Amino acid sequence: WEQVTLTSPLFAIKDKQKLSEYITKYKRFISFTALSERSDIDFGQVLKIAPDGLYDFNILIANGKFDVTIEDIIKHHNYNWDWNLLSNIASLRLTDTFLIKYINKDWDWRALTKRDVNKLWSSARLLTMMASNEHISKQVDWYTITSRCYFPISTDLLLLIKDKDVNWEAISRN
């Protein structure tokens, strides 16, 4: 059924009712991982019909077929997410609480810290955790973060990043 899933025009049909009928009828045979590789499918509709399919979300995201949210990541917490890929999705609305929970994942911290997101980079708790972890800290663009007017200045945090490339001029203005 993998080959059928990869090539059958049944799953690329534009009629939503017929698509729903086909997906429902053949659901137990469909390889949703293989289906994820197709570019001719309305995945918004397929995901509504079969939300619990074993999709390859990384492929769907990379192909622009799935707008992932933090709720999706939490719901599918056992999925092998490509954290580097997720780091580079500007539309993914990350929160400090979410990053704290998933801080030990393989994020692209340089890409994340380039984002100008007050809710993330004004969190002293998140920044302190990042600065305390040498593996993470060496990937962080500390100059950019400390340049922002909402950078939470604290002695503890500054002591942790004092040897990093920090924008001391911006910090002194704040």
Short mmCIF file of C-alpha atoms in Angstrom, two decimals:
data_model
loop_
_atom_site.label_atom_id
_atom_site.label_comp_id
_atom_site.label_asym_id
_atom_site.label_seq_id
_atom_site.Cartn_x
_atom_site.Cartn_y
_atom_site.Cartn_z
CA TRP A 1 0.00 0.00 0.00
CA GLU A 2 2.95 2.32 0.32
CA GLN A 3 3.32 2.51 -3.46
CA VAL A 4 -0.42 3.06 -3.86
CA THR A 5 -0.27 5.83 -1.26
CA LEU A 6 2.64 7.47 -3.08
CA THR A 7 1.10 7.37 -6.56
CA SER A 8 -2.66 6.99 -6.48
CA PRO A 9 -4.66 9.94 -7.83
CA LEU A 10 -7.41 9.05 -5.32
CA PHE A 11 -5.68 11.02 -2.60
CA ALA A 12 -5.08 14.08 -4.79
CA ILE A 13 -8.73 14.56 -5.69
CA LYS A 14 -9.98 18.12 -5.23
CA ASP A 15 -13.53 17.18 -4.25
CA LYS A 16 -13.40 17.27 -0.43
CA GLN A 17 -16.37 14.92 -0.03
CA LYS A 18 -14.85 12.26 -2.28
CA LEU A 19 -11.43 12.72 -0.64
CA SER A 20 -13.06 12.20 2.75
CA GLU A 21 -14.76 9.03 1.49
CA TYR A 22 -11.49 7.61 0.10
CA ILE A 23 -9.43 8.44 3.18
CA THR A 24 -12.11 7.01 5.48
CA LYS A 25 -12.54 3.87 3.35
CA TYR A 26 -8.80 3.11 3.03
CA LYS A 27 -7.56 4.65 6.29
CA ARG A 28 -6.23 1.39 7.74
CA PHE A 29 -4.16 0.73 4.60
CA ILE A 30 -2.78 4.20 3.91
CA SER A 31 0.84 4.92 4.73
CA PHE A 32 0.48 8.45 6.11
CA THR A 33 4.27 8.74 6.27
CA ALA A 34 4.46 8.09 2.53
CA LEU A 35 1.47 10.34 1.90
CA SER A 36 3.42 13.15 3.62
CA GLU A 37 5.93 13.10 0.76
CA ARG A 38 3.36 14.08 -1.85
CA SER A 39 3.09 17.66 -3.01
CA ASP A 40 -0.26 17.26 -4.79
CA ILE A 41 -2.37 16.65 -1.69
CA ASP A 42 -4.61 19.00 0.28
CA PHE A 43 -3.09 18.16 3.68
CA GLY A 44 -5.33 20.59 5.51
CA GLN A 45 -8.25 18.42 4.47
CA VAL A 46 -6.43 15.10 4.98
CA LEU A 47 -5.43 16.12 8.52
CA LYS A 48 -9.07 16.94 9.31
CA ILE A 49 -10.19 13.54 8.04
CA ALA A 50 -7.40 11.52 9.66
CA PRO A 51 -5.83 13.61 12.45
CA ASP A 52 -4.19 10.58 14.08
CA GLY A 53 -2.33 9.35 10.99
CA LEU A 54 1.39 8.71 11.39
CA TYR A 55 2.49 11.66 9.26
CA ASP A 56 6.03 12.81 8.62
CA PHE A 57 5.50 16.32 9.96
CA ASN A 58 9.08 17.35 9.18
CA ILE A 59 8.53 16.68 5.47
CA LEU A 60 5.15 18.41 5.55
CA ILE A 61 6.71 21.47 7.20
CA ALA A 62 9.72 21.53 4.87
CA ASN A 63 7.37 21.34 1.86
CA GLY A 64 5.17 24.14 3.19
CA LYS A 65 2.19 21.79 3.61
CA PHE A 66 1.77 22.11 7.38
CA ASP A 67 1.72 25.25 9.53
CA VAL A 68 2.94 23.79 12.79
CA THR A 69 2.00 25.32 16.13
CA ILE A 70 3.36 24.74 19.61
CA GLU A 71 0.09 22.95 20.33
CA ASP A 72 0.91 20.48 17.52
CA ILE A 73 4.37 19.88 18.97
CA ILE A 74 2.95 19.31 22.44
CA LYS A 75 0.21 17.03 21.10
CA HIS A 76 2.76 14.97 19.16
CA HIS A 77 5.48 15.15 21.82
CA ASN A 78 6.76 11.65 20.96
CA TYR A 79 7.33 12.59 17.32
CA ASN A 80 10.96 13.01 16.23
CA TRP A 81 10.75 16.73 15.46
CA ASP A 82 13.49 18.45 13.46
CA TRP A 83 14.16 21.17 16.06
CA ASN A 84 16.54 22.98 13.71
CA LEU A 85 13.78 23.19 11.12
CA LEU A 86 11.31 24.41 13.75
CA SER A 87 13.80 27.09 14.85
CA ASN A 88 13.68 28.66 11.43
CA ILE A 89 9.89 28.91 11.07
CA ALA A 90 9.09 32.57 11.61
CA SER A 91 5.37 31.88 11.94
CA LEU A 92 5.89 29.46 14.85
CA ARG A 93 4.79 31.47 17.90
CA LEU A 94 7.16 30.27 20.59
CA THR A 95 6.77 31.21 24.23
CA ASP A 96 9.31 31.33 27.03
CA THR A 97 7.40 28.59 28.88
CA PHE A 98 7.54 26.35 25.79
CA LEU A 99 11.27 26.93 25.24
CA ILE A 100 12.00 26.28 28.90
CA LYS A 101 10.11 22.98 28.70
CA TYR A 102 11.99 21.96 25.53
CA ILE A 103 15.30 23.72 26.24
CA ASN A 104 17.39 20.57 25.82
CA LYS A 105 16.19 19.91 22.29
CA ASP A 106 18.48 20.56 19.33
CA TRP A 107 17.30 24.10 18.61
CA ASP A 108 19.15 26.49 16.32
CA TRP A 109 19.68 29.04 19.10
CA ARG A 110 21.37 31.53 16.77
CA ALA A 111 18.30 31.60 14.52
CA LEU A 112 15.93 31.79 17.48
CA THR A 113 17.79 34.68 19.10
CA LYS A 114 17.66 36.69 15.88
CA ARG A 115 13.88 36.87 16.32
CA ASP A 116 12.71 40.11 17.86
CA VAL A 117 10.17 38.62 20.27
CA ASN A 118 9.71 40.54 23.49
CA LYS A 119 7.87 37.68 25.20
CA LEU A 120 10.86 35.37 24.70
CA TRP A 121 13.86 37.55 25.28
CA SER A 122 12.47 39.54 28.21
CA SER A 123 12.23 36.33 30.26
CA ALA A 124 15.06 36.43 32.79
CA ARG A 125 14.34 32.78 33.67
CA LEU A 126 14.73 31.58 30.06
CA LEU A 127 17.84 33.67 29.43
CA THR A 128 19.45 32.53 32.68
CA MET A 129 18.81 28.89 31.77
CA MET A 130 20.30 29.49 28.32
CA ALA A 131 23.35 31.28 29.74
CA SER A 132 23.86 28.53 32.35
CA ASN A 133 24.07 25.84 29.68
CA GLU A 134 27.43 26.24 27.90
CA HIS A 135 26.29 24.20 24.87
CA ILE A 136 23.35 26.54 24.38
CA SER A 137 25.12 29.73 25.45
CA LYS A 138 27.84 29.42 22.82
CA GLN A 139 25.16 29.27 20.09
CA VAL A 140 23.21 32.30 21.31
CA ASP A 141 23.58 35.68 19.63
CA TRP A 142 24.08 37.52 22.92
CA TYR A 143 24.91 40.79 21.16
CA THR A 144 21.50 40.88 19.49
CA ILE A 145 19.60 39.88 22.63
CA THR A 146 21.41 42.40 24.84
CA SER A 147 20.82 45.11 22.25
CA ARG A 148 17.08 44.94 22.75
CA CYS A 149 15.44 47.49 25.03
CA TYR A 150 13.51 44.76 26.84
CA PHE A 151 16.59 42.71 27.81
CA PRO A 152 16.08 41.93 31.52
CA ILE A 153 19.16 43.30 33.23
CA SER A 154 20.14 41.39 36.35
CA THR A 155 23.47 40.89 38.06
CA ASP A 156 23.14 37.10 37.95
CA LEU A 157 22.46 37.06 34.21
CA LEU A 158 25.20 39.58 33.41
CA LEU A 159 27.73 37.51 35.39
CA LEU A 160 26.82 34.47 33.32
CA ILE A 161 27.32 36.26 29.98
CA LYS A 162 30.11 38.70 30.89
CA ASP A 163 32.62 36.89 28.64
CA LYS A 164 30.24 36.68 25.68
CA ASP A 165 29.84 39.17 22.85
CA VAL A 166 27.49 41.50 24.72
CA ASN A 167 26.27 44.97 23.70
CA TRP A 168 27.40 46.75 26.86
CA GLU A 169 26.51 50.13 25.39
CA ALA A 170 22.85 49.12 24.92
CA ILE A 171 22.73 47.57 28.38
CA SER A 172 24.08 50.77 29.93
CA ARG A 173 21.35 52.80 28.16
CA ASN A 174 18.63 50.56 29.58
#
